[in-house]
PDB file of C-alpha atoms and ligand atoms in Angstrom:
ATOM      1  CA  UNK H   1      52.238  28.631 -11.566  1.00 50.00           C
ATOM      2  CA  UNK H   2      51.690  25.076 -12.609  1.00 53.00           C
ATOM      3  CA  UNK H   3      48.628  23.298 -11.336  1.00 59.00           C
ATOM      4  CA  UNK H   4      49.302  20.006  -9.605  1.00 66.00           C
ATOM      5  CA  UNK H   5      48.369  17.320 -12.104  1.00 75.00           C
ATOM      6  CA  UNK H   6      46.330  14.361 -10.952  1.00 77.00           C
ATOM      7  CA  UNK H   7      48.265  11.141 -11.570  1.00 93.00           C
ATOM      8  CA  UNK H   8      46.550   8.689 -13.869  1.00 97.00           C
ATOM      9  CA  UNK H   9      46.943   5.706 -11.531  1.00 98.00           C
ATOM     10  CA  UNK H  10      44.935   5.908  -8.273  1.00 98.00           C
ATOM     11  CA  UNK H  11      46.768   5.289  -4.969  1.00 98.00           C
ATOM     12  CA  UNK H  12      47.770   1.679  -4.269  1.00 98.00           C
ATOM     13  CA  UNK H  13      46.958   0.466  -7.793  1.00 98.00           C
ATOM     14  CA  UNK H  14      49.271  -1.434 -10.172  1.00 98.00           C
ATOM     15  CA  UNK H  15      48.959  -1.117 -13.944  1.00 98.00           C
ATOM     16  CA  UNK H  16      48.358  -4.253 -15.998  1.00 98.00           C
ATOM     17  CA  UNK H  17      48.246  -4.742 -19.759  1.00 97.00           C
ATOM     18  CA  UNK H  18      46.218  -7.939 -19.397  1.00 97.00           C
ATOM     19  CA  UNK H  19      42.504  -7.904 -18.785  1.00 98.00           C
ATOM     20  CA  UNK H  20      41.959 -10.034 -15.659  1.00 98.00           C
ATOM     21  CA  UNK H  21      38.629 -11.848 -15.322  1.00 98.00           C
ATOM     22  CA  UNK H  22      37.055 -11.573 -11.890  1.00 96.00           C
ATOM     23  CA  UNK H  23      33.751 -12.679 -10.393  1.00 96.00           C
ATOM     24  CA  UNK H  24      32.407 -14.205  -7.217  1.00 95.00           C
ATOM     25  CA  UNK H  25      31.711 -17.655  -8.704  1.00 95.00           C
ATOM     26  CA  UNK H  26      31.108 -19.349 -12.040  1.00 97.00           C
ATOM     27  CA  UNK H  27      30.896 -17.475 -15.324  1.00 98.00           C
ATOM     28  CA  UNK H  28      27.291 -17.536 -16.627  1.00 98.00           C
ATOM     29  CA  UNK H  29      26.868 -18.421 -20.309  1.00 98.00           C
ATOM     30  CA  UNK H  30      23.872 -16.471 -21.539  1.00 98.00           C
ATOM     31  CA  UNK H  31      22.182 -17.441 -24.822  1.00 98.00           C
ATOM     32  CA  UNK H  32      22.148 -14.209 -26.796  1.00 98.00           C
ATOM     33  CA  UNK H  33      18.769 -14.944 -28.434  1.00 98.00           C
ATOM     34  CA  UNK H  34      17.126 -15.669 -25.059  1.00 98.00           C
ATOM     35  CA  UNK H  35      18.557 -12.670 -23.227  1.00 98.00           C
ATOM     36  CA  UNK H  36      16.114 -10.191 -21.699  1.00 98.00           C
ATOM     37  CA  UNK H  37      16.923  -7.180 -19.536  1.00 98.00           C
ATOM     38  CA  UNK H  38      14.224  -6.158 -17.078  1.00 98.00           C
ATOM     39  CA  UNK H  39      14.233  -2.533 -15.933  1.00 99.00           C
ATOM     40  CA  UNK H  40      11.819  -1.986 -13.076  1.00 98.00           C
ATOM     41  CA  UNK H  41      11.219  -0.772  -9.516  1.00 98.00           C
ATOM     42  CA  UNK H  42      10.026   2.737  -8.680  1.00 98.00           C
ATOM     43  CA  UNK H  43       9.485   3.808 -12.298  1.00 98.00           C
ATOM     44  CA  UNK H  44       6.479   4.926 -14.384  1.00 98.00           C
ATOM     45  CA  UNK H  45       7.278   2.544 -17.198  1.00 98.00           C
ATOM     46  CA  UNK H  46       8.864  -0.858 -16.466  1.00 98.00           C
ATOM     47  CA  UNK H  47      10.350  -2.433 -19.590  1.00 98.00           C
ATOM     48  CA  UNK H  48      11.781  -5.741 -20.783  1.00 98.00           C
ATOM     49  CA  UNK H  49      14.269  -5.373 -23.625  1.00 98.00           C
ATOM     50  CA  UNK H  50      15.955  -8.014 -25.743  1.00 98.00           C
ATOM     51  CA  UNK H  51      19.411  -7.689 -27.233  1.00 98.00           C
ATOM     52  CA  UNK H  52      18.145  -6.397 -30.564  1.00 98.00           C
ATOM     53  CA  UNK H  53      16.125  -3.661 -28.882  1.00 98.00           C
ATOM     54  CA  UNK H  54      19.098  -2.707 -26.739  1.00 98.00           C
ATOM     55  CA  UNK H  55      21.357  -2.715 -29.791  1.00 98.00           C
ATOM     56  CA  UNK H  56      19.061  -0.189 -31.436  1.00 98.00           C
ATOM     57  CA  UNK H  57      19.494   2.104 -28.436  1.00 98.00           C
ATOM     58  CA  UNK H  58      23.305   2.309 -28.594  1.00 98.00           C
ATOM     59  CA  UNK H  59      24.261   5.976 -28.353  1.00 98.00           C
ATOM     60  CA  UNK H  60      27.475   5.972 -26.331  1.00 98.00           C
ATOM     61  CA  UNK H  61      31.152   5.330 -26.886  1.00 98.00           C
ATOM     62  CA  UNK H  62      33.624   5.627 -24.020  1.00 98.00           C
ATOM     63  CA  UNK H  63      37.312   5.092 -23.438  1.00 98.00           C
ATOM     64  CA  UNK H  64      37.949   4.376 -19.775  1.00 97.00           C
ATOM     65  CA  UNK H  65      40.623   3.485 -17.241  1.00 98.00           C
ATOM     66  CA  UNK H  66      39.320   0.772 -14.905  1.00 98.00           C
ATOM     67  CA  UNK H  67      40.413  -0.016 -11.356  1.00 98.00           C
ATOM     68  CA  UNK H  68      39.763  -3.263  -9.469  1.00 98.00           C
ATOM     69  CA  UNK H  69      39.812  -3.162  -5.681  1.00 98.00           C
ATOM     70  CA  UNK H  70      42.286  -6.088  -5.697  1.00 97.00           C
ATOM     71  CA  UNK H  71      44.747  -3.418  -7.032  1.00 98.00           C
ATOM     72  CA  UNK H  72      44.957  -3.995 -10.783  1.00 98.00           C
ATOM     73  CA  UNK H  73      44.178  -1.115 -13.110  1.00 98.00           C
ATOM     74  CA  UNK H  74      43.898  -1.123 -16.874  1.00 98.00           C
ATOM     75  CA  UNK H  75      44.055   1.967 -19.057  1.00 98.00           C
ATOM     76  CA  UNK H  76      42.197   2.777 -22.268  1.00 98.00           C
ATOM     77  CA  UNK H  77      39.415   0.188 -22.372  1.00 98.00           C
ATOM     78  CA  UNK H  78      36.893   0.979 -25.108  1.00 98.00           C
ATOM     79  CA  UNK H  79      33.194   0.281 -24.791  1.00 98.00           C
ATOM     80  CA  UNK H  80      30.045   1.069 -26.754  1.00 98.00           C
ATOM     81  CA  UNK H  81      26.613   1.027 -25.204  1.00 98.00           C
ATOM     82  CA  UNK H  82      23.734   3.067 -23.903  1.00 98.00           C
ATOM     83  CA  UNK H  83      23.838   6.177 -21.752  1.00 98.00           C
ATOM     84  CA  UNK H  84      21.775   5.787 -18.605  1.00 98.00           C
ATOM     85  CA  UNK H  85      20.226   9.166 -19.297  1.00 98.00           C
ATOM     86  CA  UNK H  86      18.555   7.477 -22.306  1.00 98.00           C
ATOM     87  CA  UNK H  87      17.356   4.622 -20.098  1.00 98.00           C
ATOM     88  CA  UNK H  88      16.015   7.086 -17.530  1.00 98.00           C
ATOM     89  CA  UNK H  89      14.039   8.859 -20.257  1.00 98.00           C
ATOM     90  CA  UNK H  90      12.501   5.540 -21.236  1.00 98.00           C
ATOM     91  CA  UNK H  91      11.529   4.191 -17.810  1.00 98.00           C
ATOM     92  CA  UNK H  92      10.864   7.502 -16.038  1.00 98.00           C
ATOM     93  CA  UNK H  93      11.936   6.936 -12.428  1.00 98.00           C
ATOM     94  CA  UNK H  94       9.574   8.352  -9.801  1.00 98.00           C
ATOM     95  CA  UNK H  95      10.594  11.591  -8.110  1.00 97.00           C
ATOM     96  CA  UNK H  96      11.767   9.944  -4.896  1.00 97.00           C
ATOM     97  CA  UNK H  97      14.137   7.466  -6.592  1.00 98.00           C
ATOM     98  CA  UNK H  98      17.689   7.834  -5.363  1.00 98.00           C
ATOM     99  CA  UNK H  99      19.447   4.489  -5.959  1.00 98.00           C
ATOM    100  CA  UNK H 100      19.780   1.967  -8.731  1.00 98.00           C
ATOM    101  CA  UNK H 101      20.535  -1.731  -8.263  1.00 98.00           C
ATOM    102  CA  UNK H 102      22.092  -4.019 -10.866  1.00 98.00           C
ATOM    103  CA  UNK H 103      21.499  -7.772 -10.679  1.00 98.00           C
ATOM    104  CA  UNK H 104      23.807 -10.211 -12.457  1.00 98.00           C
ATOM    105  CA  UNK H 105      22.870 -13.556 -13.992  1.00 98.00           C
ATOM    106  CA  UNK H 106      25.292 -15.108 -11.481  1.00 96.00           C
ATOM    107  CA  UNK H 107      22.402 -14.831  -9.045  1.00 85.00           C
ATOM    108  CA  UNK H 108      22.913 -13.152  -5.703  1.00 87.00           C
ATOM    109  CA  UNK H 109      25.292 -10.687  -7.294  1.00 97.00           C
ATOM    110  CA  UNK H 110      23.922  -7.213  -6.912  1.00 98.00           C
ATOM    111  CA  UNK H 111      25.487  -3.815  -6.548  1.00 98.00           C
ATOM    112  CA  UNK H 112      23.977  -0.378  -6.102  1.00 98.00           C
ATOM    113  CA  UNK H 113      24.971   3.201  -6.844  1.00 98.00           C
ATOM    114  CA  UNK H 114      23.270   6.565  -6.312  1.00 98.00           C
ATOM    115  CA  UNK H 115      21.199   7.623  -9.302  1.00 98.00           C
ATOM    116  CA  UNK H 116      23.475  10.658  -9.791  1.00 98.00           C
ATOM    117  CA  UNK H 117      26.377   8.295 -10.537  1.00 98.00           C
ATOM    118  CA  UNK H 118      24.718   6.785 -13.594  1.00 98.00           C
ATOM    119  CA  UNK H 119      23.841  10.184 -15.073  1.00 98.00           C
ATOM    120  CA  UNK H 120      27.542  10.812 -15.680  1.00 97.00           C
ATOM    121  CA  UNK H 121      28.646  10.868 -19.317  1.00 96.00           C
ATOM    122  CA  UNK H 122      31.285   8.180 -18.787  1.00 96.00           C
ATOM    123  CA  UNK H 123      28.890   5.640 -17.272  1.00 98.00           C
ATOM    124  CA  UNK H 124      27.196   3.271 -19.698  1.00 98.00           C
ATOM    125  CA  UNK H 125      25.333   0.031 -20.110  1.00 99.00           C
ATOM    126  CA  UNK H 126      27.905  -1.609 -22.367  1.00 99.00           C
ATOM    127  CA  UNK H 127      27.212  -3.995 -25.256  1.00 99.00           C
ATOM    128  CA  UNK H 128      30.636  -4.053 -26.920  1.00 98.00           C
ATOM    129  CA  UNK H 129      34.259  -4.149 -25.781  1.00 98.00           C
ATOM    130  CA  UNK H 130      36.881  -3.034 -28.312  1.00 98.00           C
ATOM    131  CA  UNK H 131      34.100  -2.949 -30.922  1.00 98.00           C
ATOM    132  CA  UNK H 132      33.200  -6.637 -30.467  1.00 98.00           C
ATOM    133  CA  UNK H 133      30.225  -8.080 -28.588  1.00 98.00           C
ATOM    134  CA  UNK H 134      31.298  -8.544 -24.951  1.00 98.00           C
ATOM    135  CA  UNK H 135      32.360 -12.149 -24.302  1.00 98.00           C
ATOM    136  CA  UNK H 136      31.087 -14.297 -21.436  1.00 98.00           C
ATOM    137  CA  UNK H 137      34.210 -13.731 -19.321  1.00 98.00           C
ATOM    138  CA  UNK H 138      33.837  -9.964 -19.290  1.00 98.00           C
ATOM    139  CA  UNK H 139      30.088  -9.897 -18.650  1.00 98.00           C
ATOM    140  CA  UNK H 140      28.423 -10.320 -22.027  1.00 98.00           C
ATOM    141  CA  UNK H 141      26.033  -9.735 -23.511  1.00 98.00           C
ATOM    142  CA  UNK H 142      25.409  -6.674 -21.333  1.00 99.00           C
ATOM    143  CA  UNK H 143      27.364  -5.156 -18.440  1.00 98.00           C
ATOM    144  CA  UNK H 144      27.693  -1.856 -16.655  1.00 99.00           C
ATOM    145  CA  UNK H 145      30.857   0.252 -16.912  1.00 98.00           C
ATOM    146  CA  UNK H 146      31.424   2.853 -14.182  1.00 98.00           C
ATOM    147  CA  UNK H 147      35.085   3.867 -14.576  1.00 98.00           C
ATOM    148  CA  UNK H 148      35.099   6.331 -11.664  1.00 97.00           C
ATOM    149  CA  UNK H 149      34.427   3.623  -9.059  1.00 98.00           C
ATOM    150  CA  UNK H 150      36.215   0.391  -8.184  1.00 98.00           C
ATOM    151  CA  UNK H 151      35.210  -2.134 -10.801  1.00 98.00           C
ATOM    152  CA  UNK H 152      33.009  -4.230  -8.479  1.00 98.00           C
ATOM    153  CA  UNK H 153      30.379  -1.533  -9.011  1.00 98.00           C
ATOM    154  CA  UNK H 154      30.431  -2.419 -12.744  1.00 98.00           C
ATOM    155  CA  UNK H 155      28.046  -5.383 -12.797  1.00 98.00           C
ATOM    156  CA  UNK H 156      28.599  -8.066 -15.433  1.00 98.00           C
ATOM    157  CA  UNK H 157      25.792 -10.151 -17.057  1.00 98.00           C
ATOM    158  CA  UNK H 158      23.169  -7.603 -16.053  1.00 98.00           C
ATOM    159  CA  UNK H 159      19.681  -9.096 -16.277  1.00 98.00           C
ATOM    160  CA  UNK H 160      17.808  -6.665 -14.062  1.00 98.00           C
ATOM    161  CA  UNK H 161      18.026  -2.978 -13.202  1.00 98.00           C
ATOM    162  CA  UNK H 162      15.876  -1.858 -10.271  1.00 98.00           C
ATOM    163  CA  UNK H 163      15.245   1.687  -9.085  1.00 98.00           C
ATOM    164  CA  UNK H 164      14.796   2.245  -5.362  1.00 98.00           C
ATOM    165  CA  UNK H 165      14.027   5.042  -2.946  1.00 98.00           C
ATOM    166  CA  UNK H 166      16.577   3.694  -0.463  1.00 97.00           C
ATOM    167  CA  UNK H 167      19.915   1.959  -0.825  1.00 97.00           C
ATOM    168  CA  UNK H 168      20.386  -1.800  -0.373  1.00 96.00           C
ATOM    169  CA  UNK H 169      23.841  -3.277   0.222  1.00 95.00           C
ATOM    170  CA  UNK H 170      25.157  -5.360  -2.672  1.00 97.00           C
ATOM    171  CA  UNK H 171      27.196  -8.569  -2.746  1.00 97.00           C
ATOM    172  CA  UNK H 172      30.727  -7.214  -2.124  1.00 97.00           C
ATOM    173  CA  UNK H 173      29.387  -4.368  -0.019  1.00 97.00           C
ATOM    174  CA  UNK H 174      27.746  -6.865   2.384  1.00 96.00           C
ATOM    175  CA  UNK H 175      31.133  -8.576   2.566  1.00 95.00           C
ATOM    176  CA  UNK H 176      32.796  -5.449   3.973  1.00 97.00           C
ATOM    177  CA  UNK H 177      33.804  -3.612   0.789  1.00 98.00           C
ATOM    178  CA  UNK H 178      33.127   0.097   0.532  1.00 98.00           C
ATOM    179  CA  UNK H 179      29.716   1.190  -0.672  1.00 98.00           C
ATOM    180  CA  UNK H 180      31.256   4.406  -2.048  1.00 98.00           C
ATOM    181  CA  UNK H 181      34.183   2.721  -3.807  1.00 98.00           C
ATOM    182  CA  UNK H 182      36.046   5.821  -4.999  1.00 98.00           C
ATOM    183  CA  UNK H 183      39.549   4.666  -6.076  1.00 98.00           C
ATOM    184  CA  UNK H 184      40.952   8.216  -5.791  1.00 98.00           C
ATOM    185  CA  UNK H 185      39.976   8.249  -2.106  1.00 97.00           C
ATOM    186  CA  UNK H 186      41.095   4.629  -1.792  1.00 98.00           C
ATOM    187  CA  UNK H 187      37.694   3.616  -0.427  1.00 98.00           C
ATOM    188  CA  UNK H 188      38.318  -0.131  -0.583  1.00 98.00           C
ATOM    189  CA  UNK H 189      36.576  -1.234   2.601  1.00 97.00           C
ATOM    190  CA  UNK H 190      33.515  -0.007   4.468  1.00 96.00           C
ATOM    191  CA  UNK H 191      35.938   1.156   7.158  1.00 92.00           C
ATOM    192  CA  UNK H 192      37.438   3.668   4.660  1.00 88.00           C
ATOM    193  CA  UNK H 193      34.095   5.392   3.966  1.00 87.00           C
TER     194      UNK H 193
HETATM  195  N1  LIG M 201      27.660 -10.070 -12.076  1.00 79.67           N
HETATM  196  C1  LIG M 201      28.867  -9.816 -11.553  1.00 79.67           C
HETATM  197  N2  LIG M 201      29.466  -8.664 -11.890  1.00 79.67           N
HETATM  198  C2  LIG M 201      30.683  -8.384 -11.397  1.00 79.67           C
HETATM  199  C3  LIG M 201      31.349  -9.246 -10.500  1.00 79.67           C
HETATM  200  C4  LIG M 201      30.674 -10.456 -10.141  1.00 79.67           C
HETATM  201  O1  LIG M 201      31.151 -11.276  -9.345  1.00 79.67           O
HETATM  202  N3  LIG M 201      29.443 -10.701 -10.709  1.00 79.67           N
HETATM  203  N4  LIG M 201      32.608  -8.901 -10.020  1.00 79.67           N
HETATM  204  C5  LIG M 201      33.013  -7.496 -10.099  1.00 79.67           C
HETATM  205  C6  LIG M 201      34.440  -7.301  -9.925  1.00 79.67           C
HETATM  206  S1  LIG M 201      35.041  -7.465  -8.363  1.00 79.67           S
HETATM  207  C7  LIG M 201      35.261  -6.853 -10.929  1.00 79.67           C
HETATM  208  S2  LIG M 201      36.862  -6.425 -10.676  1.00 79.67           S
HETATM  209  C8  LIG M 201      34.756  -6.780 -12.320  1.00 79.67           C
HETATM  210  C9  LIG M 201      35.654  -7.616 -13.211  1.00 79.67           C
HETATM  211  O2  LIG M 201      35.314  -7.435 -14.536  1.00 79.67           O
HETATM  212  P1  LIG M 201      36.175  -8.208 -15.620  1.00 79.67           P
HETATM  213  O3  LIG M 201      36.087  -9.680 -15.291  1.00 79.67           O
HETATM  214  O4  LIG M 201      35.582  -7.841 -16.930  1.00 79.67           O
HETATM  215  O5  LIG M 201      37.587  -7.720 -15.477  1.00 79.67           O
HETATM  216  O6  LIG M 201      33.429  -7.250 -12.446  1.00 79.67           O
HETATM  217  C10 LIG M 201      32.580  -6.845 -11.408  1.00 79.67           C
HETATM  218  N5  LIG M 201      31.256  -7.206 -11.776  1.00 79.67           N
HETATM  219 MO1  LIG M 202      37.202  -6.387  -8.442  1.00 79.67          MO
END
């Protein structure tokens, strides 16, 4: 008996070889030597880390297929960065923490995911794309990569990570997009949840 194999392209998606650039507004241009990431909220140990400190924490390398809710997918994108399990060890979230929020430098952009999501071994805080520092268009110097969810959950230009006890709707989520965002379940809109 052959097991039914999961297709590589989620339902309703179209494969592209290009790497489209997508954001709600203007592309922020962050000075690499001024960049600071604040990690705070319901944690024992809030931290502020510069790019050099983050670079020293790199411990992850992933190859991921990514899926945008506007229907493009791209296979085999390669990123290096930091596992969130390493970040959790550093900041020590309080016992009742259940969500994490990412804030982009394009202010007002936020997105949240359950804390379980970021413990996955294919979810990272990325510092390189194809072994080069991430450019401004794709969210440099630091972005999130969560391949298992529609790509709007993968915040670009992350300047703040906040741990919460309760969820808070993010930018696209407030606009009617799914808070769960599972491409395999085609959870594009809140009405699909
Ligand atoms: N800060 C920030 N992150 C963001 C967005 C945004 O508007 N601002 N858009 C999201 C959306 S909808 C997508 S598809 C991806 C696009 O990433 P890319 O431009 O590297 O392809 O970024 C996500 N992260
Ligand atoms: Mo998107």
